[in-house]
Amino acid sequence: MYKGGNAVDAVLATAITLTIVEPTGNGIGSDAFAILWDGSKLHGLNASGRSPEGWTLDRFKGRTTIPTKGWDAVTVPGAVSAWVALSERFGKLPFADLFRARNSLCPPTATWCPRLLPVCGQDRRRT
């Protein structure tokens, strides 16, 4: 915010940084929801996964349950579209500038979050 941004810019920069330092809690493959008060009006954003273009009613005709496995159980992540929408509508800084905090806080030699170490092995560097 010291660069002229507002609270929305700060939240988005934090979300972007979390994709590196805590990717299991927030990532580009996530969905996002927001409730925002602009000082006079309440705004809501639902950036939950959209259906892929190929999903038609005919594709799921005859099914009685929602698929739990395979590509028919996956939607297009909405987190990044939420970041862009919130930045364009309510932010003050250019969207690209919101990545600068992540780049300075998370250099290539930054360590992974401890929860990822069992998955990543002993090398804690993000190479």
Short mmCIF file of N, CA, C and O in Angstrom, two decimals:
data_model
loop_
_atom_site.label_atom_id
_atom_site.label_comp_id
_atom_site.label_asym_id
_atom_site.label_seq_id
_atom_site.Cartn_x
_atom_site.Cartn_y
_atom_site.Cartn_z
N MET A 1 0.83 -1.18 0.00
CA MET A 1 0.00 0.00 0.00
C MET A 1 0.88 1.25 0.00
O MET A 1 0.41 2.30 -0.40
N TYR A 2 2.12 1.12 0.42
CA TYR A 2 3.01 2.27 0.42
C TYR A 2 3.36 2.74 -0.99
O TYR A 2 3.89 3.82 -1.17
N LYS A 3 3.07 1.94 -1.99
CA LYS A 3 3.31 2.34 -3.39
C LYS A 3 2.08 2.96 -4.02
O LYS A 3 2.00 3.10 -5.24
N GLY A 4 1.08 3.29 -3.21
CA GLY A 4 -0.13 3.92 -3.73
C GLY A 4 -1.29 2.98 -3.93
O GLY A 4 -2.34 3.37 -4.43
N GLY A 5 -1.12 1.72 -3.55
CA GLY A 5 -2.20 0.76 -3.69
C GLY A 5 -3.21 0.87 -2.57
O GLY A 5 -3.06 1.68 -1.64
N ASN A 6 -4.23 0.06 -2.64
CA ASN A 6 -5.25 0.06 -1.61
C ASN A 6 -5.34 -1.34 -0.98
O ASN A 6 -4.52 -2.22 -1.27
N ALA A 7 -6.36 -1.56 -0.15
CA ALA A 7 -6.50 -2.83 0.54
C ALA A 7 -6.71 -3.99 -0.45
O ALA A 7 -6.22 -5.10 -0.23
N VAL A 8 -7.42 -3.75 -1.54
CA VAL A 8 -7.63 -4.80 -2.54
C VAL A 8 -6.30 -5.20 -3.16
O VAL A 8 -6.00 -6.38 -3.31
N ASP A 9 -5.48 -4.22 -3.50
CA ASP A 9 -4.15 -4.53 -4.04
C ASP A 9 -3.34 -5.36 -3.05
O ASP A 9 -2.66 -6.32 -3.43
N ALA A 10 -3.40 -5.01 -1.77
CA ALA A 10 -2.64 -5.73 -0.74
C ALA A 10 -3.12 -7.17 -0.61
O ALA A 10 -2.32 -8.10 -0.51
N VAL A 11 -4.43 -7.37 -0.62
CA VAL A 11 -4.98 -8.73 -0.52
C VAL A 11 -4.57 -9.56 -1.74
O VAL A 11 -4.18 -10.72 -1.61
N LEU A 12 -4.66 -8.97 -2.92
CA LEU A 12 -4.29 -9.71 -4.13
C LEU A 12 -2.81 -10.03 -4.16
O LEU A 12 -2.41 -11.14 -4.54
N ALA A 13 -1.97 -9.09 -3.76
CA ALA A 13 -0.52 -9.35 -3.71
C ALA A 13 -0.23 -10.48 -2.73
O ALA A 13 0.63 -11.33 -2.98
N THR A 14 -0.97 -10.52 -1.63
CA THR A 14 -0.80 -11.60 -0.65
C THR A 14 -1.23 -12.93 -1.24
O THR A 14 -0.52 -13.94 -1.11
N ALA A 15 -2.37 -12.96 -1.92
CA ALA A 15 -2.84 -14.21 -2.54
C ALA A 15 -1.84 -14.71 -3.58
O ALA A 15 -1.57 -15.91 -3.66
N ILE A 16 -1.29 -13.80 -4.35
CA ILE A 16 -0.31 -14.17 -5.37
C ILE A 16 0.95 -14.73 -4.72
O ILE A 16 1.50 -15.74 -5.16
N THR A 17 1.39 -14.12 -3.64
CA THR A 17 2.58 -14.59 -2.92
C THR A 17 2.33 -15.95 -2.29
O THR A 17 3.21 -16.82 -2.28
N LEU A 18 1.12 -16.18 -1.80
CA LEU A 18 0.80 -17.47 -1.19
C LEU A 18 0.92 -18.63 -2.17
O LEU A 18 1.13 -19.77 -1.75
N THR A 19 0.79 -18.36 -3.46
CA THR A 19 0.93 -19.46 -4.43
C THR A 19 2.32 -20.06 -4.39
O THR A 19 2.51 -21.20 -4.81
N ILE A 20 3.29 -19.32 -3.87
CA ILE A 20 4.66 -19.82 -3.74
C ILE A 20 4.93 -20.33 -2.33
O ILE A 20 5.42 -21.43 -2.14
N VAL A 21 4.62 -19.53 -1.31
CA VAL A 21 5.00 -19.89 0.05
C VAL A 21 4.04 -20.88 0.70
O VAL A 21 4.42 -21.54 1.66
N GLU A 22 2.82 -20.98 0.23
CA GLU A 22 1.85 -21.93 0.77
C GLU A 22 0.90 -22.39 -0.33
O GLU A 22 -0.29 -22.12 -0.32
N PRO A 23 1.44 -23.09 -1.34
CA PRO A 23 0.65 -23.45 -2.51
C PRO A 23 -0.49 -24.42 -2.24
O PRO A 23 -1.41 -24.52 -3.04
N THR A 24 -0.44 -25.13 -1.11
CA THR A 24 -1.54 -26.05 -0.81
C THR A 24 -2.76 -25.32 -0.27
O THR A 24 -3.86 -25.86 -0.26
N GLY A 25 -2.58 -24.09 0.17
CA GLY A 25 -3.69 -23.32 0.72
C GLY A 25 -4.28 -22.33 -0.25
O GLY A 25 -5.39 -21.84 -0.07
N ASN A 26 -3.55 -22.01 -1.27
CA ASN A 26 -4.00 -21.05 -2.26
C ASN A 26 -3.12 -21.22 -3.49
O ASN A 26 -1.92 -21.25 -3.40
N GLY A 27 -3.73 -21.34 -4.62
CA GLY A 27 -2.93 -21.52 -5.83
C GLY A 27 -3.71 -21.16 -7.06
O GLY A 27 -4.91 -20.89 -7.01
N ILE A 28 -3.03 -21.18 -8.18
CA ILE A 28 -3.69 -20.81 -9.43
C ILE A 28 -4.71 -21.85 -9.86
O ILE A 28 -5.53 -21.59 -10.71
N GLY A 29 -4.70 -23.01 -9.24
CA GLY A 29 -5.70 -24.03 -9.53
C GLY A 29 -6.89 -23.98 -8.59
O GLY A 29 -7.72 -24.88 -8.57
N SER A 30 -6.97 -22.92 -7.81
CA SER A 30 -8.05 -22.77 -6.83
C SER A 30 -9.23 -22.00 -7.41
O SER A 30 -9.15 -21.42 -8.48
N ASP A 31 -10.29 -21.99 -6.65
CA ASP A 31 -11.42 -21.11 -6.91
C ASP A 31 -11.32 -19.95 -5.92
O ASP A 31 -10.50 -19.98 -5.00
N ALA A 32 -12.14 -18.95 -6.11
CA ALA A 32 -12.09 -17.80 -5.20
C ALA A 32 -13.47 -17.19 -5.05
O ALA A 32 -14.28 -17.22 -5.98
N PHE A 33 -13.70 -16.65 -3.89
CA PHE A 33 -14.94 -15.96 -3.58
C PHE A 33 -14.57 -14.69 -2.83
O PHE A 33 -13.61 -14.68 -2.08
N ALA A 34 -15.32 -13.64 -3.04
CA ALA A 34 -15.02 -12.39 -2.35
C ALA A 34 -16.31 -11.64 -2.02
O ALA A 34 -17.26 -11.65 -2.80
N ILE A 35 -16.31 -11.03 -0.86
CA ILE A 35 -17.34 -10.08 -0.48
C ILE A 35 -16.58 -8.80 -0.14
O ILE A 35 -15.67 -8.82 0.70
N LEU A 36 -16.91 -7.74 -0.80
CA LEU A 36 -16.14 -6.50 -0.68
C LEU A 36 -17.07 -5.31 -0.45
O LEU A 36 -18.06 -5.15 -1.18
N TRP A 37 -16.74 -4.51 0.52
CA TRP A 37 -17.47 -3.28 0.81
C TRP A 37 -16.63 -2.13 0.25
O TRP A 37 -15.48 -1.95 0.63
N ASP A 38 -17.21 -1.33 -0.64
CA ASP A 38 -16.46 -0.24 -1.25
C ASP A 38 -16.68 1.11 -0.56
O ASP A 38 -16.24 2.14 -1.05
N GLY A 39 -17.34 1.08 0.57
CA GLY A 39 -17.62 2.31 1.31
C GLY A 39 -19.06 2.75 1.19
O GLY A 39 -19.55 3.52 2.00
N SER A 40 -19.73 2.24 0.16
CA SER A 40 -21.14 2.58 0.00
C SER A 40 -21.99 1.40 -0.47
O SER A 40 -23.21 1.44 -0.36
N LYS A 41 -21.36 0.37 -0.99
CA LYS A 41 -22.11 -0.76 -1.54
C LYS A 41 -21.34 -2.05 -1.31
O LYS A 41 -20.11 -2.08 -1.37
N LEU A 42 -22.09 -3.13 -1.08
CA LEU A 42 -21.51 -4.45 -0.91
C LEU A 42 -21.46 -5.14 -2.27
O LEU A 42 -22.44 -5.14 -3.01
N HIS A 43 -20.30 -5.72 -2.58
CA HIS A 43 -20.11 -6.44 -3.85
C HIS A 43 -19.73 -7.88 -3.54
O HIS A 43 -18.99 -8.15 -2.61
N GLY A 44 -20.22 -8.79 -4.36
CA GLY A 44 -19.87 -10.20 -4.22
C GLY A 44 -19.27 -10.72 -5.51
O GLY A 44 -19.62 -10.27 -6.60
N LEU A 45 -18.35 -11.66 -5.39
CA LEU A 45 -17.73 -12.27 -6.56
C LEU A 45 -17.67 -13.77 -6.35
O LEU A 45 -17.18 -14.25 -5.33
N ASN A 46 -18.20 -14.51 -7.28
CA ASN A 46 -18.13 -15.97 -7.27
C ASN A 46 -17.24 -16.39 -8.44
O ASN A 46 -17.65 -16.33 -9.59
N ALA A 47 -16.03 -16.76 -8.13
CA ALA A 47 -15.10 -17.22 -9.16
C ALA A 47 -14.83 -18.71 -8.96
O ALA A 47 -13.70 -19.17 -9.01
N SER A 48 -15.91 -19.43 -8.70
CA SER A 48 -15.77 -20.88 -8.61
C SER A 48 -15.59 -21.43 -10.03
O SER A 48 -15.90 -20.75 -11.00
N GLY A 49 -15.10 -22.61 -10.10
CA GLY A 49 -14.77 -23.18 -11.40
C GLY A 49 -15.91 -23.15 -12.40
O GLY A 49 -17.04 -23.49 -12.09
N ARG A 50 -15.59 -22.72 -13.57
CA ARG A 50 -16.55 -22.70 -14.67
C ARG A 50 -16.55 -24.06 -15.36
O ARG A 50 -15.56 -24.78 -15.33
N SER A 51 -17.63 -24.34 -16.00
CA SER A 51 -17.71 -25.57 -16.79
C SER A 51 -16.92 -25.41 -18.07
O SER A 51 -16.99 -24.37 -18.72
N PRO A 52 -16.16 -26.43 -18.46
CA PRO A 52 -15.48 -26.36 -19.75
C PRO A 52 -16.48 -26.22 -20.89
O PRO A 52 -17.64 -26.66 -20.77
N GLU A 53 -16.05 -25.63 -21.96
CA GLU A 53 -16.94 -25.37 -23.11
C GLU A 53 -17.58 -26.65 -23.65
O GLU A 53 -18.72 -26.64 -24.10
N GLY A 54 -16.87 -27.76 -23.56
CA GLY A 54 -17.38 -29.01 -24.09
C GLY A 54 -18.47 -29.66 -23.25
O GLY A 54 -19.06 -30.66 -23.65
N TRP A 55 -18.71 -29.11 -22.08
CA TRP A 55 -19.73 -29.70 -21.23
C TRP A 55 -21.10 -29.18 -21.66
O TRP A 55 -21.43 -28.02 -21.48
N THR A 56 -21.88 -30.06 -22.21
CA THR A 56 -23.24 -29.72 -22.62
C THR A 56 -24.20 -30.57 -21.80
O THR A 56 -23.79 -31.53 -21.13
N LEU A 57 -25.45 -30.24 -21.87
CA LEU A 57 -26.46 -31.05 -21.17
C LEU A 57 -26.45 -32.48 -21.69
O LEU A 57 -26.60 -33.44 -20.93
N ASP A 58 -26.24 -32.64 -22.99
CA ASP A 58 -26.22 -33.99 -23.57
C ASP A 58 -25.07 -34.83 -23.01
O ASP A 58 -25.20 -36.05 -22.87
N ARG A 59 -23.95 -34.21 -22.69
CA ARG A 59 -22.79 -34.94 -22.17
C ARG A 59 -23.14 -35.66 -20.86
O ARG A 59 -22.63 -36.73 -20.57
N PHE A 60 -24.01 -35.06 -20.06
CA PHE A 60 -24.33 -35.62 -18.75
C PHE A 60 -25.73 -36.23 -18.69
O PHE A 60 -26.19 -36.61 -17.63
N LYS A 61 -26.37 -36.30 -19.82
CA LYS A 61 -27.73 -36.85 -19.89
C LYS A 61 -27.72 -38.30 -19.39
O LYS A 61 -26.84 -39.08 -19.74
N GLY A 62 -28.68 -38.62 -18.57
CA GLY A 62 -28.80 -39.97 -18.06
C GLY A 62 -28.04 -40.23 -16.77
O GLY A 62 -28.21 -41.27 -16.13
N ARG A 63 -27.19 -39.32 -16.37
CA ARG A 63 -26.45 -39.50 -15.11
C ARG A 63 -27.35 -39.09 -13.94
O ARG A 63 -28.10 -38.13 -14.05
N THR A 64 -27.20 -39.79 -12.87
CA THR A 64 -27.99 -39.46 -11.68
C THR A 64 -27.15 -38.83 -10.57
O THR A 64 -27.69 -38.35 -9.59
N THR A 65 -25.82 -38.85 -10.75
CA THR A 65 -24.93 -38.25 -9.76
C THR A 65 -23.86 -37.43 -10.47
O THR A 65 -23.60 -37.61 -11.66
N ILE A 66 -23.23 -36.57 -9.71
CA ILE A 66 -22.11 -35.78 -10.22
C ILE A 66 -20.88 -36.68 -10.25
O ILE A 66 -20.60 -37.40 -9.29
N PRO A 67 -20.13 -36.69 -11.35
CA PRO A 67 -18.92 -37.52 -11.41
C PRO A 67 -17.92 -37.13 -10.31
O PRO A 67 -17.80 -35.95 -9.96
N THR A 68 -17.23 -38.11 -9.76
CA THR A 68 -16.24 -37.84 -8.72
C THR A 68 -14.81 -38.12 -9.19
O THR A 68 -13.87 -37.80 -8.49
N LYS A 69 -14.66 -38.72 -10.37
CA LYS A 69 -13.33 -39.03 -10.90
C LYS A 69 -13.26 -38.66 -12.37
O LYS A 69 -14.28 -38.60 -13.06
N GLY A 70 -12.05 -38.45 -12.85
CA GLY A 70 -11.85 -38.18 -14.27
C GLY A 70 -12.10 -36.72 -14.62
O GLY A 70 -12.39 -35.88 -13.77
N TRP A 71 -11.97 -36.43 -15.90
CA TRP A 71 -12.09 -35.05 -16.37
C TRP A 71 -13.48 -34.47 -16.19
O TRP A 71 -13.65 -33.26 -16.09
N ASP A 72 -14.50 -35.31 -16.15
CA ASP A 72 -15.86 -34.80 -15.96
C ASP A 72 -16.11 -34.33 -14.52
O ASP A 72 -17.18 -33.81 -14.22
N ALA A 73 -15.15 -34.52 -13.64
CA ALA A 73 -15.28 -34.06 -12.27
C ALA A 73 -14.49 -32.77 -12.02
O ALA A 73 -14.45 -32.27 -10.91
N VAL A 74 -13.85 -32.24 -13.06
CA VAL A 74 -12.95 -31.10 -12.91
C VAL A 74 -13.53 -29.87 -13.60
O VAL A 74 -14.06 -29.95 -14.71
N THR A 75 -13.42 -28.72 -12.94
CA THR A 75 -13.84 -27.47 -13.56
C THR A 75 -12.62 -26.61 -13.84
O THR A 75 -11.52 -26.91 -13.38
N VAL A 76 -12.81 -25.53 -14.55
CA VAL A 76 -11.73 -24.60 -14.85
C VAL A 76 -11.53 -23.71 -13.61
O VAL A 76 -12.48 -23.08 -13.15
N PRO A 77 -10.33 -23.68 -13.03
CA PRO A 77 -10.10 -22.88 -11.83
C PRO A 77 -10.43 -21.40 -12.04
O PRO A 77 -10.22 -20.86 -13.12
N GLY A 78 -10.92 -20.76 -10.98
CA GLY A 78 -11.33 -19.38 -11.11
C GLY A 78 -10.51 -18.36 -10.35
O GLY A 78 -10.80 -17.17 -10.41
N ALA A 79 -9.49 -18.80 -9.60
CA ALA A 79 -8.75 -17.87 -8.75
C ALA A 79 -8.12 -16.71 -9.52
O ALA A 79 -8.28 -15.55 -9.16
N VAL A 80 -7.41 -17.02 -10.58
CA VAL A 80 -6.72 -15.96 -11.32
C VAL A 80 -7.72 -15.00 -11.96
O VAL A 80 -7.51 -13.78 -11.94
N SER A 81 -8.83 -15.52 -12.47
CA SER A 81 -9.85 -14.61 -13.03
C SER A 81 -10.42 -13.71 -11.95
O SER A 81 -10.76 -12.55 -12.21
N ALA A 82 -10.52 -14.21 -10.73
CA ALA A 82 -10.99 -13.38 -9.62
C ALA A 82 -9.99 -12.28 -9.31
O ALA A 82 -10.37 -11.12 -9.10
N TRP A 83 -8.71 -12.63 -9.30
CA TRP A 83 -7.69 -11.62 -9.03
C TRP A 83 -7.75 -10.50 -10.06
O TRP A 83 -7.70 -9.32 -9.72
N VAL A 84 -7.87 -10.88 -11.32
CA VAL A 84 -7.93 -9.89 -12.40
C VAL A 84 -9.17 -9.03 -12.26
O VAL A 84 -9.11 -7.80 -12.33
N ALA A 85 -10.32 -9.65 -12.03
CA ALA A 85 -11.57 -8.90 -11.91
C ALA A 85 -11.53 -7.93 -10.74
O ALA A 85 -11.94 -6.76 -10.87
N LEU A 86 -11.04 -8.38 -9.60
CA LEU A 86 -10.96 -7.50 -8.43
C LEU A 86 -9.97 -6.36 -8.65
O LEU A 86 -10.23 -5.22 -8.27
N SER A 87 -8.85 -6.68 -9.28
CA SER A 87 -7.85 -5.66 -9.57
C SER A 87 -8.39 -4.59 -10.51
O SER A 87 -8.23 -3.39 -10.27
N GLU A 88 -9.04 -5.04 -11.59
CA GLU A 88 -9.56 -4.09 -12.58
C GLU A 88 -10.67 -3.21 -12.00
O GLU A 88 -10.73 -2.02 -12.31
N ARG A 89 -11.51 -3.79 -11.17
CA ARG A 89 -12.66 -3.02 -10.68
C ARG A 89 -12.35 -2.18 -9.44
O ARG A 89 -12.87 -1.08 -9.29
N PHE A 90 -11.51 -2.71 -8.54
CA PHE A 90 -11.32 -2.03 -7.26
C PHE A 90 -9.88 -1.65 -6.95
O PHE A 90 -9.64 -0.84 -6.05
N GLY A 91 -8.90 -2.23 -7.64
CA GLY A 91 -7.51 -1.94 -7.34
C GLY A 91 -7.05 -0.61 -7.90
O GLY A 91 -7.70 -0.03 -8.77
N LYS A 92 -5.92 -0.16 -7.38
CA LYS A 92 -5.33 1.09 -7.87
C LYS A 92 -4.06 0.83 -8.68
O LYS A 92 -3.74 1.58 -9.58
N LEU A 93 -3.35 -0.23 -8.33
CA LEU A 93 -2.08 -0.52 -9.00
C LEU A 93 -2.31 -1.38 -10.24
O LEU A 93 -3.29 -2.13 -10.30
N PRO A 94 -1.41 -1.29 -11.22
CA PRO A 94 -1.50 -2.21 -12.36
C PRO A 94 -1.37 -3.65 -11.88
O PRO A 94 -0.59 -3.94 -10.96
N PHE A 95 -2.12 -4.54 -12.48
CA PHE A 95 -2.14 -5.94 -12.05
C PHE A 95 -0.73 -6.54 -12.01
O PHE A 95 -0.37 -7.23 -11.05
N ALA A 96 0.07 -6.27 -13.00
CA ALA A 96 1.43 -6.83 -13.06
C ALA A 96 2.27 -6.41 -11.86
O ALA A 96 3.13 -7.18 -11.40
N ASP A 97 2.02 -5.23 -11.32
CA ASP A 97 2.78 -4.76 -10.16
C ASP A 97 2.52 -5.60 -8.92
O ASP A 97 3.35 -5.63 -8.00
N LEU A 98 1.40 -6.27 -8.86
CA LEU A 98 1.06 -7.07 -7.68
C LEU A 98 1.96 -8.29 -7.54
O LEU A 98 2.04 -8.88 -6.47
N PHE A 99 2.67 -8.65 -8.60
CA PHE A 99 3.59 -9.78 -8.56
C PHE A 99 4.96 -9.40 -8.03
O PHE A 99 5.77 -10.27 -7.73
N ARG A 100 5.23 -8.12 -7.90
CA ARG A 100 6.56 -7.69 -7.45
C ARG A 100 6.86 -8.12 -6.03
O ARG A 100 7.99 -8.50 -5.73
N ALA A 101 5.87 -8.09 -5.15
CA ALA A 101 6.10 -8.53 -3.77
C ALA A 101 6.48 -10.00 -3.75
O ALA A 101 7.42 -10.41 -3.07
N ARG A 102 5.78 -10.81 -4.54
CA ARG A 102 6.09 -12.23 -4.59
C ARG A 102 7.50 -12.44 -5.09
O ARG A 102 8.26 -13.25 -4.56
N ASN A 103 7.90 -11.70 -6.11
CA ASN A 103 9.23 -11.87 -6.69
C ASN A 103 10.33 -11.48 -5.71
O ASN A 103 11.39 -12.10 -5.69
N SER A 104 10.09 -10.46 -4.89
CA SER A 104 11.13 -10.05 -3.94
C SER A 104 11.12 -10.92 -2.68
O SER A 104 12.16 -11.17 -2.10
N LEU A 105 9.95 -11.38 -2.26
CA LEU A 105 9.86 -12.22 -1.07
C LEU A 105 10.22 -13.67 -1.34
O LEU A 105 10.59 -14.40 -0.43
N CYS A 106 10.08 -14.10 -2.58
CA CYS A 106 10.27 -15.51 -2.92
C CYS A 106 11.28 -15.67 -4.05
O CYS A 106 10.92 -16.06 -5.17
N PRO A 107 12.55 -15.40 -3.78
CA PRO A 107 13.55 -15.60 -4.83
C PRO A 107 13.68 -17.08 -5.14
O PRO A 107 13.19 -17.93 -4.39
N PRO A 108 14.35 -17.42 -6.23
CA PRO A 108 14.50 -18.84 -6.61
C PRO A 108 15.10 -19.72 -5.52
O PRO A 108 14.88 -20.91 -5.51
N THR A 109 15.83 -19.13 -4.58
CA THR A 109 16.43 -19.94 -3.51
C THR A 109 15.53 -20.03 -2.28
O THR A 109 15.93 -20.60 -1.28
N ALA A 110 14.31 -19.49 -2.34
CA ALA A 110 13.39 -19.58 -1.20
C ALA A 110 13.08 -21.04 -0.90
O ALA A 110 13.08 -21.88 -1.78
N THR A 111 12.81 -21.32 0.38
CA THR A 111 12.49 -22.69 0.76
C THR A 111 11.00 -22.96 0.63
O THR A 111 10.18 -22.06 0.73
N TRP A 112 10.69 -24.21 0.42
CA TRP A 112 9.30 -24.65 0.33
C TRP A 112 8.66 -24.57 1.71
O TRP A 112 9.34 -24.62 2.73
N CYS A 113 7.37 -24.54 1.72
CA CYS A 113 6.67 -24.60 2.99
C CYS A 113 6.94 -25.96 3.61
O CYS A 113 7.04 -26.97 2.89
N PRO A 114 7.09 -26.05 4.93
CA PRO A 114 7.45 -27.31 5.58
C PRO A 114 6.50 -28.47 5.27
O PRO A 114 6.91 -29.62 5.22
N ARG A 115 5.22 -28.19 5.05
CA ARG A 115 4.27 -29.26 4.75
C ARG A 115 4.57 -29.94 3.43
O ARG A 115 4.15 -31.07 3.21
N LEU A 116 5.27 -29.27 2.54
CA LEU A 116 5.57 -29.86 1.24
C LEU A 116 6.86 -30.68 1.23
O LEU A 116 7.12 -31.40 0.29
N LEU A 117 7.67 -30.58 2.28
CA LEU A 117 8.95 -31.27 2.30
C LEU A 117 8.83 -32.78 2.09
O LEU A 117 9.62 -33.36 1.34
N PRO A 118 7.86 -33.46 2.72
CA PRO A 118 7.76 -34.90 2.46
C PRO A 118 7.49 -35.23 0.99
O PRO A 118 7.92 -36.26 0.49
N VAL A 119 6.80 -34.35 0.31
CA VAL A 119 6.48 -34.57 -1.10
C VAL A 119 7.67 -34.23 -1.98
O VAL A 119 7.96 -34.91 -2.96
N CYS A 120 8.39 -33.18 -1.62
CA CYS A 120 9.47 -32.66 -2.45
C CYS A 120 10.82 -33.30 -2.16
O CYS A 120 11.77 -33.08 -2.89
N GLY A 121 10.94 -34.04 -1.09
CA GLY A 121 12.22 -34.64 -0.74
C GLY A 121 13.03 -33.70 0.16
O GLY A 121 12.51 -32.72 0.70
N GLN A 122 14.30 -33.96 0.28
CA GLN A 122 15.13 -33.20 1.19
C GLN A 122 15.56 -31.84 0.69
O GLN A 122 15.88 -30.95 1.46
N ASP A 123 15.61 -31.66 -0.62
CA ASP A 123 16.04 -30.36 -1.18
C ASP A 123 14.94 -29.34 -0.97
O ASP A 123 13.88 -29.40 -1.57
N ARG A 124 15.16 -28.39 -0.10
CA ARG A 124 14.16 -27.40 0.25
C ARG A 124 14.17 -26.20 -0.67
O ARG A 124 13.34 -25.32 -0.54
N ARG A 125 15.10 -26.15 -1.59
CA ARG A 125 15.16 -25.01 -2.51
C ARG A 125 14.10 -25.15 -3.58
O ARG A 125 13.83 -26.22 -4.07
N ARG A 126 13.55 -24.03 -3.97
CA ARG A 126 12.52 -23.98 -5.01
C ARG A 126 13.19 -23.80 -6.35
O ARG A 126 13.19 -22.75 -6.95
N THR A 127 13.81 -24.87 -6.86
CA THR A 127 14.54 -24.77 -8.13
C THR A 127 13.80 -25.42 -9.25
O THR A 127 12.89 -26.17 -9.06
#
